[in-house]
Coordinates of C-alpha atoms and ligand atoms in Angstrom, one line a residue:
M1 CA 20.9 12.1 69.9
D2 CA 24.1 14.1 70.2
H3 CA 25.4 17.6 69.8
F4 CA 27.6 17.3 66.7
L5 CA 25.7 18.9 63.9
Y6 CA 26.4 20.8 60.6
R7 CA 25.8 24.4 60.8
D8 CA 26.6 27.0 58.2
G9 CA 28.5 24.4 56.2
A10 CA 30.7 23.1 59.0
L11 CA 30.6 20.5 61.7
Y12 CA 30.1 21.9 65.2
A13 CA 30.6 20.4 68.6
E14 CA 27.8 22.2 70.5
D15 CA 28.5 25.8 69.6
V16 CA 32.2 25.4 68.7
P17 CA 33.3 24.7 65.1
V18 CA 35.3 21.5 65.1
A19 CA 37.8 23.1 62.7
E20 CA 38.5 25.8 65.3
I21 CA 39.5 23.1 67.8
A22 CA 41.7 21.4 65.2
A23 CA 43.5 24.7 64.5
A24 CA 44.1 25.1 68.2
V25 CA 45.2 21.6 69.3
G26 CA 46.3 19.9 66.1
T27 CA 45.0 16.5 64.8
P28 CA 44.1 13.9 65.6
F29 CA 42.1 14.5 68.8
Y30 CA 39.0 13.4 70.7
V31 CA 36.3 15.9 71.5
Y32 CA 33.4 15.3 73.9
S33 CA 30.1 17.2 74.4
T34 CA 29.1 18.1 77.9
A35 CA 25.4 18.4 76.9
T36 CA 25.4 15.0 75.4
L37 CA 27.0 13.3 78.4
K38 CA 24.6 15.0 80.8
R39 CA 21.6 14.3 78.7
H40 CA 22.4 10.6 78.4
F41 CA 23.0 10.3 82.1
S42 CA 19.7 12.0 82.9
L43 CA 17.8 9.7 80.4
F44 CA 18.8 6.7 82.5
D45 CA 18.2 8.6 85.8
E46 CA 14.7 9.5 84.7
A47 CA 14.0 6.0 83.3
L48 CA 14.5 4.7 86.8
G49 CA 12.6 7.4 88.4
W50 CA 10.0 4.9 89.7
A51 CA 12.6 3.3 92.1
D52 CA 15.2 4.1 94.6
H53 CA 18.2 4.0 92.3
L54 CA 21.7 4.9 91.3
V55 CA 23.1 5.2 87.8
C56 CA 26.8 4.2 88.0
F57 CA 28.8 5.3 85.0
A58 CA 31.1 2.5 83.7
M59 CA 34.3 4.4 83.8
K60 CA 36.2 2.0 81.7
S61 CA 34.3 3.4 78.6
L62 CA 35.7 6.9 79.1
S63 CA 37.7 7.8 82.2
N64 CA 39.1 11.3 81.7
Q65 CA 39.0 13.3 85.0
A66 CA 36.9 16.1 83.5
V67 CA 34.2 13.6 82.3
I68 CA 34.1 11.8 85.7
K69 CA 33.8 15.2 87.5
L70 CA 31.0 16.4 85.3
L71 CA 29.0 13.2 85.6
G72 CA 29.8 12.9 89.3
D73 CA 28.6 16.5 89.9
A74 CA 25.4 15.6 88.0
G75 CA 24.8 12.9 90.6
A76 CA 26.2 9.8 88.9
G77 CA 27.8 6.9 90.8
M78 CA 30.8 5.2 89.2
D79 CA 31.4 1.5 88.3
V80 CA 35.1 0.9 88.6
V81 CA 37.1 -2.2 87.6
S82 CA 40.6 -1.4 88.9
G83 CA 42.4 0.5 91.6
G84 CA 43.3 3.1 89.0
E85 CA 39.7 3.7 88.2
Y86 CA 38.8 3.9 91.9
M87 CA 41.5 6.5 92.4
R88 CA 40.3 8.5 89.4
A89 CA 36.7 8.5 90.8
K90 CA 37.9 9.7 94.2
A91 CA 40.2 12.3 92.6
A92 CA 37.2 13.7 90.7
G93 CA 35.4 14.1 94.0
V94 CA 33.0 11.1 93.8
P95 CA 32.3 9.9 97.3
G96 CA 33.0 6.3 98.1
D97 CA 29.4 5.5 98.8
R98 CA 28.7 6.1 95.1
I99 CA 31.5 3.8 93.9
V100 CA 30.9 0.2 92.9
F101 CA 33.8 -2.1 92.4
S102 CA 33.4 -4.7 89.6
G103 CA 35.8 -7.0 87.8
V104 CA 37.0 -10.7 87.9
G105 CA 40.5 -10.1 89.3
K106 CA 40.5 -7.6 92.1
T107 CA 43.7 -7.9 94.0
A108 CA 44.1 -7.7 97.8
D109 CA 45.8 -4.3 97.4
E110 CA 42.9 -3.0 95.3
M111 CA 40.4 -4.3 97.9
R112 CA 42.3 -2.6 100.7
L113 CA 42.4 0.7 98.8
A114 CA 38.7 0.7 98.3
I115 CA 37.8 -0.4 101.8
E116 CA 40.0 2.3 103.3
G117 CA 38.7 5.0 100.9
G118 CA 35.1 4.0 101.2
I119 CA 33.0 1.9 98.9
R120 CA 29.3 1.4 98.1
Q121 CA 29.7 -2.3 97.4
F122 CA 32.0 -4.9 95.9
N123 CA 30.5 -7.1 93.1
V124 CA 32.2 -10.4 93.9
E125 CA 32.8 -12.7 91.0
S126 CA 34.1 -16.0 92.4
E127 CA 34.5 -17.9 95.7
P128 CA 38.3 -17.4 95.9
E129 CA 37.7 -13.7 95.5
M130 CA 35.1 -13.8 98.2
I131 CA 37.5 -15.6 100.6
M132 CA 40.2 -13.0 99.8
L133 CA 37.8 -10.1 100.3
D134 CA 36.6 -11.5 103.7
R135 CA 40.2 -11.8 104.8
V136 CA 41.2 -8.3 103.7
A137 CA 38.0 -6.8 105.3
Q138 CA 38.7 -8.6 108.6
S139 CA 42.3 -7.5 108.7
L140 CA 41.0 -3.9 108.5
G141 CA 38.2 -4.5 111.1
A142 CA 35.6 -3.8 108.4
V143 CA 32.4 -5.4 107.3
V144 CA 32.0 -4.7 103.5
P145 CA 28.8 -4.8 101.6
I146 CA 28.7 -7.2 98.7
T147 CA 26.6 -8.5 95.9
V148 CA 27.6 -11.7 94.0
R149 CA 27.8 -11.4 90.2
V150 CA 25.7 -14.3 88.8
N151 CA 26.2 -15.6 85.3
P152 CA 22.6 -16.2 84.0
D153 CA 23.8 -18.2 80.9
V154 CA 21.9 -16.0 78.4
D155 CA 23.1 -15.2 74.9
A156 CA 23.6 -11.4 74.7
K157 CA 23.6 -11.6 70.9
T158 CA 26.6 -9.3 70.6
H159 CA 30.2 -9.5 69.5
A160 CA 32.0 -12.5 71.1
K161 CA 34.7 -10.3 72.6
I162 CA 32.1 -8.4 74.7
A163 CA 29.6 -11.1 75.6
T164 CA 29.9 -11.9 79.3
G165 CA 26.8 -13.7 80.3
K166 CA 27.2 -17.2 78.8
S167 CA 28.4 -20.1 80.9
E168 CA 31.7 -20.3 78.9
N169 CA 32.6 -16.7 79.9
K170 CA 35.0 -16.0 82.8
F171 CA 32.5 -13.7 84.5
G172 CA 30.5 -14.3 87.7
I173 CA 29.4 -17.6 89.2
P174 CA 26.8 -19.8 87.5
I175 CA 23.4 -18.8 88.6
S176 CA 22.6 -22.5 89.3
R177 CA 25.2 -22.4 92.1
A178 CA 24.2 -19.0 93.5
R179 CA 22.4 -20.3 96.6
E180 CA 25.4 -22.3 97.7
V181 CA 27.7 -19.3 97.2
Y182 CA 25.4 -16.9 99.1
A183 CA 25.2 -19.5 101.9
M184 CA 29.0 -19.4 102.1
A185 CA 29.0 -15.5 102.0
G186 CA 26.5 -15.6 104.9
T187 CA 29.1 -17.2 107.2
M188 CA 31.9 -14.7 106.5
P189 CA 32.3 -12.1 109.3
G190 CA 34.0 -9.6 106.9
L191 CA 31.1 -9.5 104.4
K192 CA 27.6 -8.3 104.4
V193 CA 25.4 -9.6 101.6
I194 CA 23.1 -6.8 100.3
G195 CA 22.1 -7.9 96.8
I196 CA 22.7 -9.5 93.5
D197 CA 24.7 -8.3 90.5
V198 CA 24.4 -9.3 86.8
H199 CA 26.0 -7.9 83.6
I200 CA 25.6 -9.9 80.4
G201 CA 27.6 -8.0 77.9
S202 CA 28.1 -4.8 75.9
Q203 CA 26.6 -3.3 72.8
L204 CA 23.3 -5.1 73.2
T205 CA 20.8 -3.9 70.6
E206 CA 17.8 -5.9 71.8
L207 CA 16.0 -6.0 75.1
A208 CA 15.2 -9.7 75.0
P209 CA 18.5 -10.9 76.5
F210 CA 18.2 -8.4 79.4
E211 CA 14.7 -9.6 80.0
A212 CA 15.8 -13.2 80.2
A213 CA 18.6 -12.3 82.6
Y214 CA 16.5 -10.1 84.8
R215 CA 13.7 -12.6 85.1
K216 CA 16.3 -15.1 86.4
V217 CA 17.6 -12.5 88.8
A218 CA 14.0 -11.9 90.1
E219 CA 13.5 -15.6 90.7
L220 CA 16.9 -15.8 92.5
T221 CA 16.0 -12.8 94.7
E222 CA 13.0 -14.7 96.0
Q223 CA 14.9 -17.9 96.6
L224 CA 17.7 -16.1 98.4
R225 CA 15.2 -14.2 100.6
A226 CA 13.6 -17.5 101.4
D227 CA 17.0 -18.7 102.4
G228 CA 17.2 -15.8 104.9
H229 CA 19.4 -13.4 103.0
E230 CA 18.7 -9.7 102.9
I231 CA 18.5 -8.8 99.2
K232 CA 17.8 -5.1 99.0
R233 CA 19.8 -4.0 96.0
L234 CA 19.9 -5.3 92.4
D235 CA 22.9 -4.2 90.2
L236 CA 21.7 -4.9 86.7
G237 CA 24.9 -4.0 84.9
G238 CA 25.4 -2.0 81.7
G239 CA 25.4 -3.0 78.1
L240 CA 22.7 -1.1 76.3
G241 CA 24.0 -0.5 72.8
I242 CA 24.1 2.6 70.6
P243 CA 23.6 3.1 66.8
Y244 CA 27.1 3.2 65.3
A245 CA 25.7 3.8 61.8
R246 CA 23.2 6.6 61.2
S247 CA 21.4 4.3 58.7
N248 CA 20.9 1.6 61.4
E249 CA 17.7 1.0 63.2
A250 CA 18.0 2.7 66.5
P251 CA 18.5 0.3 69.5
P252 CA 16.1 0.5 72.4
L253 CA 16.0 3.7 74.4
P254 CA 16.8 4.1 78.1
T255 CA 13.1 4.7 78.7
D256 CA 12.2 1.2 77.2
Y257 CA 15.0 -0.3 79.3
G258 CA 13.8 1.4 82.5
A259 CA 10.3 0.1 81.8
L260 CA 11.7 -3.4 81.2
I261 CA 13.5 -3.3 84.6
Q262 CA 10.3 -2.2 86.3
R263 CA 8.4 -5.0 84.6
T264 CA 10.9 -7.7 85.5
V265 CA 12.1 -6.8 89.0
G266 CA 10.0 -3.8 90.0
H267 CA 7.7 -5.9 92.3
L268 CA 10.7 -6.9 94.5
G269 CA 11.0 -3.5 96.1
C270 CA 14.8 -3.4 95.7
E271 CA 17.0 -0.4 95.1
I272 CA 18.1 -0.5 91.5
E273 CA 21.6 0.1 90.3
I274 CA 22.7 0.1 86.6
E275 CA 26.2 0.5 85.1
P276 CA 25.9 2.0 81.6
G277 CA 29.1 3.1 79.9
R278 CA 28.8 3.2 76.1
L279 CA 25.3 4.6 76.0
I280 CA 26.4 7.6 78.1
S281 CA 29.8 8.3 76.5
G282 CA 29.7 6.7 73.0
N283 CA 27.8 9.2 71.0
A284 CA 29.2 12.0 73.2
G285 CA 32.5 11.9 71.4
L286 CA 34.2 12.3 68.0
M287 CA 37.7 11.5 66.9
V288 CA 38.8 14.1 64.5
S289 CA 41.6 13.3 62.0
K290 CA 43.2 14.9 59.0
V291 CA 43.6 13.4 55.6
I292 CA 47.4 13.1 54.9
Y293 CA 47.1 11.6 51.4
V294 CA 44.6 10.3 49.0
K295 CA 46.5 7.4 47.3
S296 CA 45.2 5.7 44.2
G297 CA 45.7 2.0 44.3
E298 CA 45.2 -0.5 41.4
D299 CA 41.6 -1.2 42.1
R300 CA 40.8 1.2 44.9
D301 CA 41.5 4.6 46.5
F302 CA 43.1 4.8 50.0
L303 CA 42.3 7.6 52.3
I304 CA 45.4 7.8 54.5
L305 CA 44.6 9.7 57.8
D306 CA 46.8 11.0 60.6
G307 CA 44.7 9.0 63.1
A308 CA 45.4 5.2 63.4
M309 CA 44.5 2.0 65.1
N310 CA 46.5 3.0 68.2
D311 CA 44.3 6.0 68.6
L312 CA 41.0 4.2 68.0
I313 CA 41.3 0.4 68.1
R314 CA 37.6 -0.6 67.8
P315 CA 37.6 -1.3 64.0
A316 CA 40.7 -3.4 64.3
M317 CA 39.7 -5.1 67.5
Y318 CA 35.9 -5.7 67.1
D319 CA 35.4 -5.1 63.3
A320 CA 33.5 -2.1 64.5
W321 CA 31.8 0.4 62.2
H322 CA 32.2 4.1 62.8
D323 CA 30.5 6.7 60.5
I324 CA 33.2 8.9 59.1
I325 CA 32.1 12.3 57.9
P326 CA 33.9 15.4 56.5
V327 CA 34.1 18.3 58.9
K328 CA 33.3 20.6 56.0
E329 CA 29.7 19.9 55.1
P330 CA 29.5 18.3 51.6
A331 CA 27.5 20.2 49.0
P332 CA 24.0 18.8 48.5
G333 CA 24.0 16.2 45.8
A334 CA 27.9 15.9 45.7
A335 CA 28.8 12.6 44.2
P336 CA 30.1 10.1 46.8
A337 CA 33.6 8.6 46.5
K338 CA 34.6 5.1 47.7
Y339 CA 37.7 4.6 49.9
D340 CA 39.6 2.2 52.0
I341 CA 40.2 4.4 55.1
V342 CA 43.5 3.7 56.8
G343 CA 46.0 5.0 59.3
P344 CA 49.8 5.3 59.0
V345 CA 50.6 2.3 61.3
C346 CA 52.7 -0.5 59.8
E347 CA 50.0 -3.2 59.9
S348 CA 47.2 -4.1 57.5
G349 CA 45.0 -4.2 60.5
D350 CA 45.3 -0.4 60.7
T351 CA 42.2 -0.1 58.6
F352 CA 39.1 1.9 59.7
A353 CA 36.9 1.0 56.8
K354 CA 37.0 -0.8 53.5
G355 CA 35.2 0.3 50.4
R356 CA 33.5 3.0 52.4
E357 CA 31.2 5.4 50.5
M358 CA 31.5 8.9 51.7
P359 CA 31.7 12.4 50.2
A360 CA 34.9 13.0 48.3
V361 CA 37.7 14.6 50.4
Q362 CA 41.2 15.8 49.7
A363 CA 44.6 16.0 51.4
D364 CA 44.4 18.4 54.5
D365 CA 40.7 18.0 54.9
L366 CA 39.4 17.1 58.3
V367 CA 37.2 14.0 58.9
A368 CA 35.3 13.1 62.1
F369 CA 34.7 9.6 63.4
R370 CA 31.3 9.6 65.0
S371 CA 30.4 7.6 68.2
A372 CA 34.0 7.5 69.3
G373 CA 33.5 8.6 72.9
A374 CA 33.3 5.1 74.4
Y375 CA 36.2 2.7 74.3
G376 CA 38.2 5.2 72.2
A377 CA 40.7 7.3 74.2
V378 CA 40.7 4.8 77.0
M379 CA 42.0 2.0 74.7
A380 CA 44.6 4.1 72.9
S381 CA 48.3 3.3 73.0
E382 CA 51.5 4.7 71.8
Y383 CA 52.2 1.9 69.3
N384 CA 54.6 3.1 66.6
S385 CA 55.7 5.8 69.1
R386 CA 52.7 7.9 68.2
P387 CA 52.0 10.1 71.2
L388 CA 48.6 9.7 72.9
I389 CA 46.2 12.1 71.2
P390 CA 44.6 14.9 73.2
E391 CA 41.1 15.0 74.6
V392 CA 39.0 18.1 74.4
L393 CA 35.8 18.9 76.3
V394 CA 33.2 21.3 74.8
D395 CA 30.5 23.1 76.9
K396 CA 28.3 25.4 74.7
D397 CA 30.7 27.9 73.2
Q398 CA 33.8 27.0 75.2
F399 CA 36.3 24.3 74.8
A400 CA 39.3 23.1 76.9
V401 CA 42.0 20.5 76.5
I402 CA 41.4 17.9 79.2
R403 CA 44.4 15.8 78.4
A404 CA 47.2 17.3 76.5
R405 CA 49.2 15.6 73.7
P406 CA 52.6 14.7 75.2
T407 CA 55.6 16.1 73.3
Y408 CA 58.1 13.6 71.9
E409 CA 60.5 14.6 74.7
E410 CA 57.9 13.8 77.3
M411 CA 57.1 10.5 75.7
I412 CA 60.8 9.5 75.6
A413 CA 61.5 10.7 79.1
R414 CA 59.1 8.1 80.5
D415 CA 61.7 5.5 79.8
T416 CA 64.8 5.3 81.9
L417 CA 68.2 3.8 81.0
P418 CA 69.8 1.3 83.4
M419 CA 73.0 2.6 84.8
W420 CA 75.1 0.2 82.8
L421 CA 74.0 1.8 79.6
E422 CA 74.3 5.4 80.6
Ligands
PLP1 C1 31.9 -3.1 80.6 C2 31.0 -3.1 81.7 C3 29.9 -2.2 81.9 C4 29.6 -1.2 80.8 O1 29.2 -1.8 79.6 P1 28.6 -0.8 78.5 O2 28.4 -1.7 77.3 O3 29.7 0.2 78.1 O4 27.4 -0.2 79.0 C5 29.2 -2.3 83.0 N1 29.4 -3.2 84.0 C6 30.4 -4.1 83.9 C7 30.7 -5.1 85.0 C8 31.3 -4.1 82.8 O5 32.3 -5.0 82.7

């Protein structure tokens, strides 16, 4: 469910016509809906209503300050994976005790930053990292709360690039070695074990892999408690998928997911933490682009847009599908056309869709990529020296630019010449 609907023949973002935003900021751009972001957060929050819990938004999916601020104000915690994300969360006013630090390669500097600024817990992913964290904590005279991320060796049944819970993946420690690693953590004066962490992948469209992983976590909780550890918090990761095509069967809802968590680990009396990203931000955003040309090829027509792979890399990177719809509502019964939809970047990989059926459009028409809120703007680059595209936030009938498009001069001024070339 989102707030991008046709009304009076035109696509709206909440109560603002998308074409009006395009006229004000130019294309391409991202636009996010406040109502959708808040609604998705509260669906998770309510689904865990049976437990003491915290929903930590996975900032890597969408990390604009305005989005962090509005979710933080709504009560969300933040799951961060870098010093930069930690600083963004703090800058948006999220208190340290609502920030969780994940990621396989935390540096000593990043650990120091988070310990000094305040942190809810570190999710530790390896023994060397645990040793480093203990050393940094002791050097600051701190005792930091940790969970250990365990790798349950379950197949998340998702795209290989975003599966993280199989034994061949770089993430976490094998669950079979967990007791050993917790025993080691228990001897470290700078660390305080408080729980267990697991995250098996992204864009999961079935509950079965979660169920398999969470049952293993429940079993481990009981073993670790028997070993004398205090396990009072379970961080169950993110990963619940979204429907990228309207025609798809809808993946499980947060309520089903919350019930699954209750069924698998509810009896343990732990505080529950989850880290959803995509399900909160994905369908809360569109990327809006303009048709530059419709080019007739030998056996196909190309729709050449002003948006490209550097603005939205998911199709090139993950073969991802995005529904692409005209901003002007097509007349009922209008004959569909078939296009290869591409951007202007000089690579064949700059293809958003091949042989895509959609209503016919013409040069200068606007099109919207649905479900572009997650892993969209955050993965953009300036490849081909195309300036980063702006982000816009809508709230009912108002909209504001929340990251401006840099001018060419600003883009060029970020480089500096060495003195011998001046
Ligand atoms: C990427 C990631 C998430 C969020 O995944 P989504 O699929 O966006 O929900 C949560 N936790 C960790 C550790 C991650 O790496």
